[in-house]
Coordinates of C-alpha atoms in Angstrom, one line a residue:
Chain A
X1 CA -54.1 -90.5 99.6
X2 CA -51.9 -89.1 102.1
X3 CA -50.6 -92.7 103.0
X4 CA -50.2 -93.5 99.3
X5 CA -48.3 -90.7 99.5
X6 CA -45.8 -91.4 102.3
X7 CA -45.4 -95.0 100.4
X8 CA -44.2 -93.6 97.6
X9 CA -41.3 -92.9 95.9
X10 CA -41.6 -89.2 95.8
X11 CA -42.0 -88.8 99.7
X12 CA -38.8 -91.1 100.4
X13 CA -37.1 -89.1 97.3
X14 CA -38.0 -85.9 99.4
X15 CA -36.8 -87.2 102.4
X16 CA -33.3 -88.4 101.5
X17 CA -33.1 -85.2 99.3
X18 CA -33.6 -82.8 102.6
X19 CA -31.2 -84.8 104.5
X20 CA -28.8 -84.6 102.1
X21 CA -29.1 -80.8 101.2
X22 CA -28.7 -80.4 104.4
X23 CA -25.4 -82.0 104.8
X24 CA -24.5 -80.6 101.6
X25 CA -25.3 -77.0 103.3
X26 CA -23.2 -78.2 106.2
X27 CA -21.1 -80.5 105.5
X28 CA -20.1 -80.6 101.8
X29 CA -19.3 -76.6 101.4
X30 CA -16.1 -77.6 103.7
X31 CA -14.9 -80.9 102.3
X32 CA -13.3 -79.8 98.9
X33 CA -11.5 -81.6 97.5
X34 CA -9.2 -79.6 95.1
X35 CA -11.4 -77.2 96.1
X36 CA -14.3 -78.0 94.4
X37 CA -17.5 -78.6 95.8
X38 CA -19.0 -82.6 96.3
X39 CA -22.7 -82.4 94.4
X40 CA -24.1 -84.9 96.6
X41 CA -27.7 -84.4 95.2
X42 CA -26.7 -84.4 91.8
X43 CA -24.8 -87.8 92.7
X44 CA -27.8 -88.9 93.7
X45 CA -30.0 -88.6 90.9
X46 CA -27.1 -89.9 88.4
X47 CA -27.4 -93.0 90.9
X48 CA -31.3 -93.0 90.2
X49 CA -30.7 -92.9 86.7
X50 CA -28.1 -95.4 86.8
X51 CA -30.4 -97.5 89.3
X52 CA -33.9 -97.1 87.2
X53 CA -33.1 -95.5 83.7
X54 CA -33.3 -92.4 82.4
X55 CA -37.2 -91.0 83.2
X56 CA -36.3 -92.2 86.6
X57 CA -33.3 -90.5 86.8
X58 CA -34.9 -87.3 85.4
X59 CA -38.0 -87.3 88.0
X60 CA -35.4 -87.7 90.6
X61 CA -32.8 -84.9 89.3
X62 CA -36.0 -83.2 88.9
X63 CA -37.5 -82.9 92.1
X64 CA -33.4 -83.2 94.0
X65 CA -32.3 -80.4 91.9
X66 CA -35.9 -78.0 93.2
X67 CA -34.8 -78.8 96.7
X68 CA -31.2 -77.2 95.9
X69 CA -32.6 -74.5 94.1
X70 CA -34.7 -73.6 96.6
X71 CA -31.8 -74.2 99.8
X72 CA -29.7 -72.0 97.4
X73 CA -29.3 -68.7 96.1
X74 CA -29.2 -70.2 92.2
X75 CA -32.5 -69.7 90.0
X76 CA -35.7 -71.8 90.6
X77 CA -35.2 -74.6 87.7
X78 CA -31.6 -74.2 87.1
X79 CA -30.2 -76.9 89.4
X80 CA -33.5 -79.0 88.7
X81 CA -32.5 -79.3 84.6
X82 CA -28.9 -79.6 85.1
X83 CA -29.7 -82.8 87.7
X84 CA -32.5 -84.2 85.2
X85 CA -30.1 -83.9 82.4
X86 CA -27.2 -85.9 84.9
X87 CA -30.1 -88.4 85.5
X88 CA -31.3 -88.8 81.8
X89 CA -27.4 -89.5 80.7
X90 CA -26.9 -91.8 83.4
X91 CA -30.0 -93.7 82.4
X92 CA -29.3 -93.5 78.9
X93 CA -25.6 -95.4 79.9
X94 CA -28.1 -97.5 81.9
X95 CA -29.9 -98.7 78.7
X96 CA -27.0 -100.7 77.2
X97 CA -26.5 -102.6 80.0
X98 CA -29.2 -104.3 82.2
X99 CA -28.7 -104.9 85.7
X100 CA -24.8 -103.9 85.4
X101 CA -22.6 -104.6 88.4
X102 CA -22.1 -102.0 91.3
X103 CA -19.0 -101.0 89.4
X104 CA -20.5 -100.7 86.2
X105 CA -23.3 -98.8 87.8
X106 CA -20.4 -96.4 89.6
X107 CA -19.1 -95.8 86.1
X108 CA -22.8 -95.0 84.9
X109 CA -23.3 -92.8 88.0
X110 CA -20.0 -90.8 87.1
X111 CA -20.6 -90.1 83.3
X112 CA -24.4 -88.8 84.5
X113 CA -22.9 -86.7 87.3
X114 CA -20.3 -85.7 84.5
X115 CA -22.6 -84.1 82.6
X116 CA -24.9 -83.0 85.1
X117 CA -22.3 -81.1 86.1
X118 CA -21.1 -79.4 82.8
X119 CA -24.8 -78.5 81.9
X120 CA -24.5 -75.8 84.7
X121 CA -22.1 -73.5 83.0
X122 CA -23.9 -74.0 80.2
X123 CA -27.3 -73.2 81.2
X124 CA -26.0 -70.2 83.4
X125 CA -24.6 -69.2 80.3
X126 CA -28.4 -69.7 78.5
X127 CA -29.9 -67.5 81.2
X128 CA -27.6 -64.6 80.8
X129 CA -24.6 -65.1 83.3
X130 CA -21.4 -64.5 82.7
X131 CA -18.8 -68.0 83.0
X132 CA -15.6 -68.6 82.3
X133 CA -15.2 -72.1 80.3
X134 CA -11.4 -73.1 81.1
X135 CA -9.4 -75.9 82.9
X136 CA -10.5 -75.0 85.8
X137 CA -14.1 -76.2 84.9
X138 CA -12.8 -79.5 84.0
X139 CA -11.7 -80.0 87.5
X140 CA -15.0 -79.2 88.9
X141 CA -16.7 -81.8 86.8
X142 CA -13.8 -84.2 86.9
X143 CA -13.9 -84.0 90.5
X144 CA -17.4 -84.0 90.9
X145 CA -17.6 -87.3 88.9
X146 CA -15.1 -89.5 91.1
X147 CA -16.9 -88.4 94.3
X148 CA -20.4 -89.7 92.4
X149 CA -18.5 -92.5 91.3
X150 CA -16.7 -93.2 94.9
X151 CA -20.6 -92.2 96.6
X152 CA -22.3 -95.2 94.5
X153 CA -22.1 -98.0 95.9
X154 CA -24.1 -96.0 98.5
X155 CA -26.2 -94.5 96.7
X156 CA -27.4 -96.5 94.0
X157 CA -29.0 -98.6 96.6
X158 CA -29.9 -95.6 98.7
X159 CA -32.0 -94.3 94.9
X160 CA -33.5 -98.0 94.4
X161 CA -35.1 -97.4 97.6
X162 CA -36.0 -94.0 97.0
X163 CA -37.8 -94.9 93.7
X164 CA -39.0 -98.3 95.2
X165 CA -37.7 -100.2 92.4
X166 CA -38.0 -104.1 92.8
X167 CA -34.9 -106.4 91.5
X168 CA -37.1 -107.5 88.7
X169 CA -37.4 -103.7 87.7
X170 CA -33.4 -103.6 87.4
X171 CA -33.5 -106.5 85.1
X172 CA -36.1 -105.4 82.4
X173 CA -37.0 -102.3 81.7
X174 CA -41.2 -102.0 82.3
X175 CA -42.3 -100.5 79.2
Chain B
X1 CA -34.3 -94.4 74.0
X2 CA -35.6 -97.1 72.0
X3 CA -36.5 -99.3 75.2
X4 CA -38.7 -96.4 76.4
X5 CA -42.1 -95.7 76.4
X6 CA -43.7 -93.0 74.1
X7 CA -45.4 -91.9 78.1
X8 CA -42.2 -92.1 79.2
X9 CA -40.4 -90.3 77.0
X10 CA -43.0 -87.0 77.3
X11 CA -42.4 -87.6 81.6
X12 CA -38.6 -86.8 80.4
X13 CA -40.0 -84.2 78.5
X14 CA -42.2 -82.2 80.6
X15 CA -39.6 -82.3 83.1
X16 CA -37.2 -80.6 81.5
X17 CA -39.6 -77.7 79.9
X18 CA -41.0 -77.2 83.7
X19 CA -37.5 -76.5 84.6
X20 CA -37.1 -74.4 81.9
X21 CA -40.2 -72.5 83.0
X22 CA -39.6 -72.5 86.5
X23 CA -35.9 -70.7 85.6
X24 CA -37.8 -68.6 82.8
X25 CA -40.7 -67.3 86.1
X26 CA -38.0 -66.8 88.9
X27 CA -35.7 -64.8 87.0
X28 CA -38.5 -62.6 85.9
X29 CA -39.5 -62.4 89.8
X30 CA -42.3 -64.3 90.5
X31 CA -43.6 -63.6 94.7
X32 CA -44.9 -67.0 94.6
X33 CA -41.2 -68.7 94.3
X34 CA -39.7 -66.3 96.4
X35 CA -42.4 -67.1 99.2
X36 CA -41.7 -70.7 98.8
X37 CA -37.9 -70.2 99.1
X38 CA -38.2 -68.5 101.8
X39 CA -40.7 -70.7 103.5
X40 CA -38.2 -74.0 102.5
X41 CA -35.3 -72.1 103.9
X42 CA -37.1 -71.3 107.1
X43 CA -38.0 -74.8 107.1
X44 CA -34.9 -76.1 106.3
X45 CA -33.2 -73.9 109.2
X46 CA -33.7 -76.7 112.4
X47 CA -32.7 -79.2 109.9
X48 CA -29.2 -77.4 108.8
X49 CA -28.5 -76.4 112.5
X50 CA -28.7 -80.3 113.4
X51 CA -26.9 -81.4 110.4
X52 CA -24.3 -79.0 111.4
X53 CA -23.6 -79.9 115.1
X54 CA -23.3 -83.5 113.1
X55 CA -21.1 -82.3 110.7
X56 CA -18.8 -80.5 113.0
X57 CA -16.0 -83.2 114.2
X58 CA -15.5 -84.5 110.5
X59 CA -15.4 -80.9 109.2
X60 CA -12.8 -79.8 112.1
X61 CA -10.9 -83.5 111.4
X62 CA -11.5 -82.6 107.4
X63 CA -9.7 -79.6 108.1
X64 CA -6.8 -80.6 110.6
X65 CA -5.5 -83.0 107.6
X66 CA -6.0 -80.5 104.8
X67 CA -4.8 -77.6 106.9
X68 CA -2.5 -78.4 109.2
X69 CA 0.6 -77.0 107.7
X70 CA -0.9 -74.2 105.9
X71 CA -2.5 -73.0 109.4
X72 CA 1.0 -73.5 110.9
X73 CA 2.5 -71.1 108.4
X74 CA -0.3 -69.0 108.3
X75 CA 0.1 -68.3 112.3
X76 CA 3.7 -68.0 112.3
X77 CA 3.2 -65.2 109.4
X78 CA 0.1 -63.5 110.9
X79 CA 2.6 -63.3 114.3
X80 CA 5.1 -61.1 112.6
X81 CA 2.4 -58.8 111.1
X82 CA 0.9 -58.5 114.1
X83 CA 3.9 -56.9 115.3
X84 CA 4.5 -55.0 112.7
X85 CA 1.0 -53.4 112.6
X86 CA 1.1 -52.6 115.8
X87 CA 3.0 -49.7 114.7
X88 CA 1.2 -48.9 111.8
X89 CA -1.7 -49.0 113.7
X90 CA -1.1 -45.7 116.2
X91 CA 0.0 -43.6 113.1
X92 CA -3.0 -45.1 110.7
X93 CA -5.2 -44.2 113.8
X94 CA -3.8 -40.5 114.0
X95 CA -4.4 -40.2 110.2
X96 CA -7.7 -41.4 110.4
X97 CA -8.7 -38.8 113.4
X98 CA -7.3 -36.2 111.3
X99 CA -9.2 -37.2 108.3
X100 CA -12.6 -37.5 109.6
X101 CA -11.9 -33.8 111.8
X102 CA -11.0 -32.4 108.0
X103 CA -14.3 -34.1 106.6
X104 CA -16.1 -32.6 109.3
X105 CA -14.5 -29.3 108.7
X106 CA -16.0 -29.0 105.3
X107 CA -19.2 -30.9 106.0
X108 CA -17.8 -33.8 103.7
X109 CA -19.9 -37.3 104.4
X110 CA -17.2 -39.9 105.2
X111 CA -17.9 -43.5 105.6
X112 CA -18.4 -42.9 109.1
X113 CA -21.8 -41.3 109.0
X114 CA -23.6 -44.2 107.0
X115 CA -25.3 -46.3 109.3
X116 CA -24.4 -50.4 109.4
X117 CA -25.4 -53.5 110.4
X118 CA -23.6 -56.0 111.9
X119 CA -24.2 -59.7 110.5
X120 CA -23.2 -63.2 111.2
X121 CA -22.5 -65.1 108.0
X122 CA -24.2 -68.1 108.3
X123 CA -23.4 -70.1 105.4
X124 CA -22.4 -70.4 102.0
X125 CA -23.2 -71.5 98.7
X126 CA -23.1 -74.9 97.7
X127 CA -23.0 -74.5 94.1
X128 CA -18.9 -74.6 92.5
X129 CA -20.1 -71.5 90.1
X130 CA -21.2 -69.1 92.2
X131 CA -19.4 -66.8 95.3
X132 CA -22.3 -66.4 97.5
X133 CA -22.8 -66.2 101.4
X134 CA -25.8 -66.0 103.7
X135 CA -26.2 -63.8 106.5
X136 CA -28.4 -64.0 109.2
X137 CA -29.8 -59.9 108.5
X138 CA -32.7 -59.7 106.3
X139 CA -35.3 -57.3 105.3
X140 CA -36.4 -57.1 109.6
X141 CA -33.3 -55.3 109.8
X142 CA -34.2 -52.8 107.0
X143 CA -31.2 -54.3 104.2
X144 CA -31.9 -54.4 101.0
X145 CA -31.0 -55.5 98.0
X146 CA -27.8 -53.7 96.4
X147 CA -26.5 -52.6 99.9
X148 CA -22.4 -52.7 100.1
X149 CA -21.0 -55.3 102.2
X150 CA -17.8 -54.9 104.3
X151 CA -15.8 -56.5 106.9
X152 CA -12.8 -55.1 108.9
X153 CA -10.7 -55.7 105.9
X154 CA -12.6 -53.9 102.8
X155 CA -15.2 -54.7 100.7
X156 CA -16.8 -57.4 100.7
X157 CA -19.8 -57.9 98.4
X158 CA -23.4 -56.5 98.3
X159 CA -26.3 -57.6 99.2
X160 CA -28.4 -59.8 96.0
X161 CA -31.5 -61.2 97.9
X162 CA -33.4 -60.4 100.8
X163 CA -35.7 -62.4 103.2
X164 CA -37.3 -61.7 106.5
X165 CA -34.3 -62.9 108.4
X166 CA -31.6 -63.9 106.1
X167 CA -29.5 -62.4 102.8
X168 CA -27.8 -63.4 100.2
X169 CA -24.4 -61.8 99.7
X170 CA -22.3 -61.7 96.1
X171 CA -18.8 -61.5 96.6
X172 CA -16.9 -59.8 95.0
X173 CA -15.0 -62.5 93.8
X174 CA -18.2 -63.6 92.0
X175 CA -17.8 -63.4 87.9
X176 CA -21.4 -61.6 88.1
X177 CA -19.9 -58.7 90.7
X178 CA -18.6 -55.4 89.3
X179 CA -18.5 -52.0 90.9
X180 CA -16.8 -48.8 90.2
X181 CA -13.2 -48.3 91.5
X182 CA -10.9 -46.0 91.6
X183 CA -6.4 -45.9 92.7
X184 CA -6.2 -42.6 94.6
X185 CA -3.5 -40.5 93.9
X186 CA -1.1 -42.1 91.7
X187 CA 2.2 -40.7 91.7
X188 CA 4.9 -41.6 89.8
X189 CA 8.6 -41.2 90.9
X190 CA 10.3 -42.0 87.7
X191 CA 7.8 -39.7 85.6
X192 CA 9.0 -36.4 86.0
X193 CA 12.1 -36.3 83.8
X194 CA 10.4 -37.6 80.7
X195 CA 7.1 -35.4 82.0
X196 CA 6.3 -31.8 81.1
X197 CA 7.4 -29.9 84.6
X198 CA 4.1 -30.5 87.3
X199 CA 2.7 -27.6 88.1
X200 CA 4.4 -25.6 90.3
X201 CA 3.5 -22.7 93.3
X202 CA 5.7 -20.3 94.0
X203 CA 6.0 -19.8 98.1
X204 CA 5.6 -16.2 97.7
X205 CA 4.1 -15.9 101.6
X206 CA 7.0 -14.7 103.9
X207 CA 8.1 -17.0 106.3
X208 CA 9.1 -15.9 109.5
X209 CA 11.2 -18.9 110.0
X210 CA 13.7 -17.9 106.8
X211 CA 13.9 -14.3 108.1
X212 CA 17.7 -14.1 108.7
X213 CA 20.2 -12.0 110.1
X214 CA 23.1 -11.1 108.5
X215 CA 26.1 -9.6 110.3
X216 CA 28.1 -7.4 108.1
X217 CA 31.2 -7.4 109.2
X218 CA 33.4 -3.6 108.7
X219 CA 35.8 -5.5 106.0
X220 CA 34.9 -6.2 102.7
X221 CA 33.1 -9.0 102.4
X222 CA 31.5 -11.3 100.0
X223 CA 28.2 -12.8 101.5
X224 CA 26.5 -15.7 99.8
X225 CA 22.6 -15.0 100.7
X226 CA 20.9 -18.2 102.0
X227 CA 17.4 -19.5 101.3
X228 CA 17.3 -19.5 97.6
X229 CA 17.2 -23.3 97.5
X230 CA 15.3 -26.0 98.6
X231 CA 16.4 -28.5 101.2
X232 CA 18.4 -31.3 100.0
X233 CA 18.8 -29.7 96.4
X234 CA 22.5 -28.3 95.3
X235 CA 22.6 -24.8 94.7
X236 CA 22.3 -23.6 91.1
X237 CA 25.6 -22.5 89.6
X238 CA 23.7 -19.5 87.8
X239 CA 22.8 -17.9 90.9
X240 CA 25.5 -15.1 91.3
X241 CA 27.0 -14.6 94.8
X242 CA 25.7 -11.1 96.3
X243 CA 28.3 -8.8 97.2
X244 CA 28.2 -6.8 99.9
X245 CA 30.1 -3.2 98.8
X246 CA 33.0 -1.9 100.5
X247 CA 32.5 -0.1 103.9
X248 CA 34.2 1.7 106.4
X249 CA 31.1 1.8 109.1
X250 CA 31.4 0.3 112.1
X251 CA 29.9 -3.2 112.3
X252 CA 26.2 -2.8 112.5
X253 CA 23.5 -6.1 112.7
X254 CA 21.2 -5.2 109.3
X255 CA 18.0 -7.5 109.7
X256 CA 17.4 -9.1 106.1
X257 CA 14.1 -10.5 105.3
X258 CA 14.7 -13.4 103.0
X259 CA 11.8 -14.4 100.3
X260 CA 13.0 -17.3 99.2
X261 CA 12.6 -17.9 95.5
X262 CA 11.7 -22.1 96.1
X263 CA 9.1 -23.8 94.3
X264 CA 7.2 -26.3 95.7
X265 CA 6.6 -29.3 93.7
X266 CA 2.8 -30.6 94.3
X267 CA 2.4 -34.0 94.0
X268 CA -0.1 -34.8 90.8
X269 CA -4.0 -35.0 92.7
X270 CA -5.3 -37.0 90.4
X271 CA -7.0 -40.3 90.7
X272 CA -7.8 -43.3 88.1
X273 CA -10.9 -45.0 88.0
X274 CA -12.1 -48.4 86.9
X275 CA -14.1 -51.3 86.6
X276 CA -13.5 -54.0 89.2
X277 CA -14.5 -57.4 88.3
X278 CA -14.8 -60.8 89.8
X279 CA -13.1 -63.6 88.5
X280 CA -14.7 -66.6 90.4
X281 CA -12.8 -68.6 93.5
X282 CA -9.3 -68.5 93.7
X283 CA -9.1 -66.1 91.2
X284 CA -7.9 -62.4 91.8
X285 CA -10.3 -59.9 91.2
X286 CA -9.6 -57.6 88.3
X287 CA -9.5 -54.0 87.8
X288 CA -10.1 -52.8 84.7
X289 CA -10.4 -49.9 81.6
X290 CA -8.2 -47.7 83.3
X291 CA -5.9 -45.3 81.2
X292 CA -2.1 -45.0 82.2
X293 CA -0.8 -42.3 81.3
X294 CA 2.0 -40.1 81.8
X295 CA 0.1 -37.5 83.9
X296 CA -1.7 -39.7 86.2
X297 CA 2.1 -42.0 86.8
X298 CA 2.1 -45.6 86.8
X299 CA 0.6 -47.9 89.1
X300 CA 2.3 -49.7 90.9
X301 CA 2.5 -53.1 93.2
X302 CA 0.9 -52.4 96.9
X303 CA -1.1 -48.9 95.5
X304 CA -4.4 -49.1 97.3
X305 CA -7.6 -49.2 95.3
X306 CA -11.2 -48.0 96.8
X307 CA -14.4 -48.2 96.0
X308 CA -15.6 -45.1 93.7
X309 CA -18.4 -44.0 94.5
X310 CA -20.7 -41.5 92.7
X311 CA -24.0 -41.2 91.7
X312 CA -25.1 -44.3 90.4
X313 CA -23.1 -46.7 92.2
X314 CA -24.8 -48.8 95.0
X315 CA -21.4 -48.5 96.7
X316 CA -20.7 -45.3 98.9
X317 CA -16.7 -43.7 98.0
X318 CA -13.8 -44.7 99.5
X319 CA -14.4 -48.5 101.1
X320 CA -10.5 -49.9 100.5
X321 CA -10.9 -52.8 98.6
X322 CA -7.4 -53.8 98.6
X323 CA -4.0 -53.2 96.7
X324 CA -2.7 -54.0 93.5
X325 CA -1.3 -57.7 93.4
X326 CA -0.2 -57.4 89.5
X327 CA -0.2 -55.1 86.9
X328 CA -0.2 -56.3 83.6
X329 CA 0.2 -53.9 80.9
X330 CA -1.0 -55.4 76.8
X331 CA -0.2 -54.1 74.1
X332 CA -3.6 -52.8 72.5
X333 CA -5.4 -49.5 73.7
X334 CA -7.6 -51.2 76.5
X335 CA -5.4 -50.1 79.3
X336 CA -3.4 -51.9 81.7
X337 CA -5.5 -54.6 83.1
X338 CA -4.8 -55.0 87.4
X339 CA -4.7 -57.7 89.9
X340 CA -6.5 -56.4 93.5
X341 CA -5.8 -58.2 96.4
X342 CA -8.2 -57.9 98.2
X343 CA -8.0 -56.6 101.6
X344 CA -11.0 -58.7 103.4
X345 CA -10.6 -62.5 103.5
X346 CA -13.5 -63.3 101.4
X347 CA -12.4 -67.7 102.1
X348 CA -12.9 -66.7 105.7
X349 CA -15.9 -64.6 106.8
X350 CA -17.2 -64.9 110.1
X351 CA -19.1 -61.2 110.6
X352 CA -19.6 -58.7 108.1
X353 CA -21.3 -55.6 107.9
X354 CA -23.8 -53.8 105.8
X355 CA -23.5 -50.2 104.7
X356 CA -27.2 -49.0 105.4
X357 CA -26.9 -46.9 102.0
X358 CA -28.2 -45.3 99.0
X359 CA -26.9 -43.8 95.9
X360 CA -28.5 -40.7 95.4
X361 CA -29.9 -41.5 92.5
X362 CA -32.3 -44.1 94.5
X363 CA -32.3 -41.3 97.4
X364 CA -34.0 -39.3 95.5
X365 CA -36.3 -41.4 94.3
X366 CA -38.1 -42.0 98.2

């Protein structure tokens, strides 16, 4: 069971997702570009979706976004709805195109991380905080999106190896 | 969704409403999550500290392009302020000596007396909606949650959450952040002439120094008694010249004790207090529902602002927060609404330190 478990897709997802929370700990708080913040993670499941389609995109926004909420001071859950939603949408732009090309799949990656992105105000909002919806929060999410978008052709590969997905997987969706 | 399985569809489901109920657990405290954030962040500690000496020479390269000329400008700046403060600093110093020696005299507690702890801040959030750092003090070091954060230049947040060896700090730059502040004795220069008169104390104590003596000479003489009005005022025209009546007597020195008739104008002790808000990064903070009136003056640019104090907030009186950046004044009946800048570099923190204190109305409470 345990090797079953280190096979699969959830330990290799865990695995990348530490790595990367830890660079986005270290790393990412200091690169901003117009001062916003690079979401890394939430890049990565967007890729996920836009690599294996929306329920694979939520599972891995899922368990990437409990890994941030846990490195992070933000509420357990928060980060982990916000990333499924940015998978779900990614996957969802996913659906109309099989297979798409690595740019197609960037585009994909940067709508999901798009709205991945804008959920957070708006769940912070649902749980009682106090945000302030102006310009400024279009340049976080605008922002955001590129670096998914610029990140993909990383990371789209990096998340069909995470999920294990197989290139006849890309092609038709299993149902 | 139409290629997707029903199975697949309730996966996307469940996910979601377990996220919901995670969010729905941890904000109604749950010891279970807090354990296993803790535990993940304990965990996660070896792993940040590598990823960190990895990080380093694209962060310091990261910032040599970003920064370069804004660090350039900032040192030249920062070297003329240094020399300037310098000079600020010996008389701020005497002040402050004098200050605590009169808090002491009346058994006042100053800021002096609250125990802190020093703190190394160890990172910061990596979300672009919150203004959050970590500190490497927890609950080992006896903080707790609500304590005021400072660093050498004002306040700096409070503490939010608390683990063996590690807090979270919210700025005060965070929209969430609010605490009670207050502009300490506001004085207005151009208020007086439209003002009722301030109140005023007659100097009725002799003062050895005015005592004067006045030579009378054996003529008839006119003398204009002295000390009737205050330095650096011209004499009122309705004040009638004494005159001395006509002698013969030889000259004789009469001592004349002078009581001057001066008023002393006290400068209006009042204080306004407030509501200071976060605004989020890059934002000024905001200092709010405070009434401007003509007895309390107008504020103005560079007036400092400190923390209020009192019984129910979780930050002790007087912490200088910063001075007013911007006043702007609307037209309705909310009060002028004020910019702070703040006096601690918030962007920058390296150490901070936490104000070991209680309001009294937790005090009590022990």
């Amino acid at each position: 069971m345990l090797f079953a478990f280190i096979q699969g897709p959830l330990f290799r997802l865990l695995a990348i997702g530490v790595l990367l929370l830890a660079l986005q700990n270290t790393l990412f708080v200091e690169l901003r570009p117009a001062g916003v913040v690079v979401q890394v993670l939430l890049a990565l499941a967007a890729a996920a979706g836009a690599a294996g389609g929306a329920d694979r995109g939520a599972l891995a926004g899922f368990v990437l976004g409990l890994l941030f909420d846990l490195g992070s001071d933000s509420p357990i859950g928060a980060s982990a709805l916000t990333m499924a939603l940015g998978g779900i949408v990614a996957g969802i732009a996913w659906s109309i195109m099989v297979d798409p090309p690595w740019w197609l799949a960037g585009i994909f990656t940067m709508i999901g991380a798009a709205a991945g992105e804008a959920a957070v105000p708006l769940v912070r909002v649902f749980i009682g905080e106090s945000v302030r919806f102006d310009s400024e929060l279009s340049t976080v999410v605008l922002v955001v999106a590129v670096a998914a978008g610029v990140l993909s052709p990383i990371f789209v590969p990096l998340a069909r190896w995470c999920l294990r997905l197989r290139r006849a997987e890309w092609k038709v969706p299993v149902a | 969704m139409g290629i997707y399985s029903p199975a697949r569809r309730r996966l996307i489901i469940a996910l979601l409403l377990t996220s919901v109920l995670l969010v729905t657990l941890d904000l109604r405290g749950n010891s279970i999550l807090d354990t296993l954030r803790n535990g993940f962040q304990q965990a996660m500690d070896p792993l940040e500290s590598a990823a960190d000496v990895v990080a380093r020479p694209v962060r310091n390269a990261w910032r040599g392009i970003t920064r370069y000329d804004e660090l350039a400008e900032e040192n030249e700046e920062l070297r003329s302020q240094v020399e300037q403060q310098r000079a600020d600093q010996i008389s701020a110093r005497a002040a402050v000596v004098e200050f605590q020696s009169l808090l002491e005299l009346n058994n006042l507690p100053s800021l002096g007396d609250i125990p802190t702890i020093t703190a190394r801040v160890i990172g910061e959030t990596p979300s672009n909606f919150d203004e959050v750092i970590e500190i490497d003090k927890g609950g080992d070091d006896d903080i707790e949650v609500g304590m005021a954060v400072v660093s050498e230049g004002g306040l700096v947040g409070k503490i939010t959450k608390v683990f063996d060896d590690r807090s979270y700090v919210m700025l005060v730059t965070d929209e969430e952040y609010a605490v009670g502040a207050k502009i300490p004795g506001t004085v207005s220069d151009d208020a007086t002439p439209t003002t009722p008169a301030p109140p005023t104390i007659p100097n009725a104590i002799p003062n050895p120094d005015l005592t004067t003596t006045t030579t009378i000479p054996p003529a008839t003489t006119t003398t204009t008694v002295p000390g009737t009005t205050p330095p650096g005022q011209v004499p009122p025209s309705s004040t009638p010249p004494t005159t001395a009546p006509p002698t013969t007597a030889p000259p004789t020195t009469v001592p004349v004790t002078t009581v001057p008739e001066s008023t002393t104008t006290l400068p209006p002790s009042t204080r306004e207090t407030g509501s200071l808000q976060g605004q989020g990064s890059g934002r000024p903070v905001v200092l709010r529902f405070l009434e401007e009136d003509v007895d309390t003056g107008r504020f103005e640019e560079g007036d400092p602002v400190m923390t209020e104090g009192g019984e129910g907030s979780l930050a002790p009186p007087d912490i200088p927060i910063g001075t007013i950046a911007r006043v702007r004044r609307g037209a309705g009946s909310a009060g002028p609404e004020i910019e702070v800048e703040l006096g601690a570099d918030v962007e920058r923190l390296s150490f901070v330190r936490v104000l070991r204190f209680k309001p009294l109305s937790e005090a009590e409470g022990d």
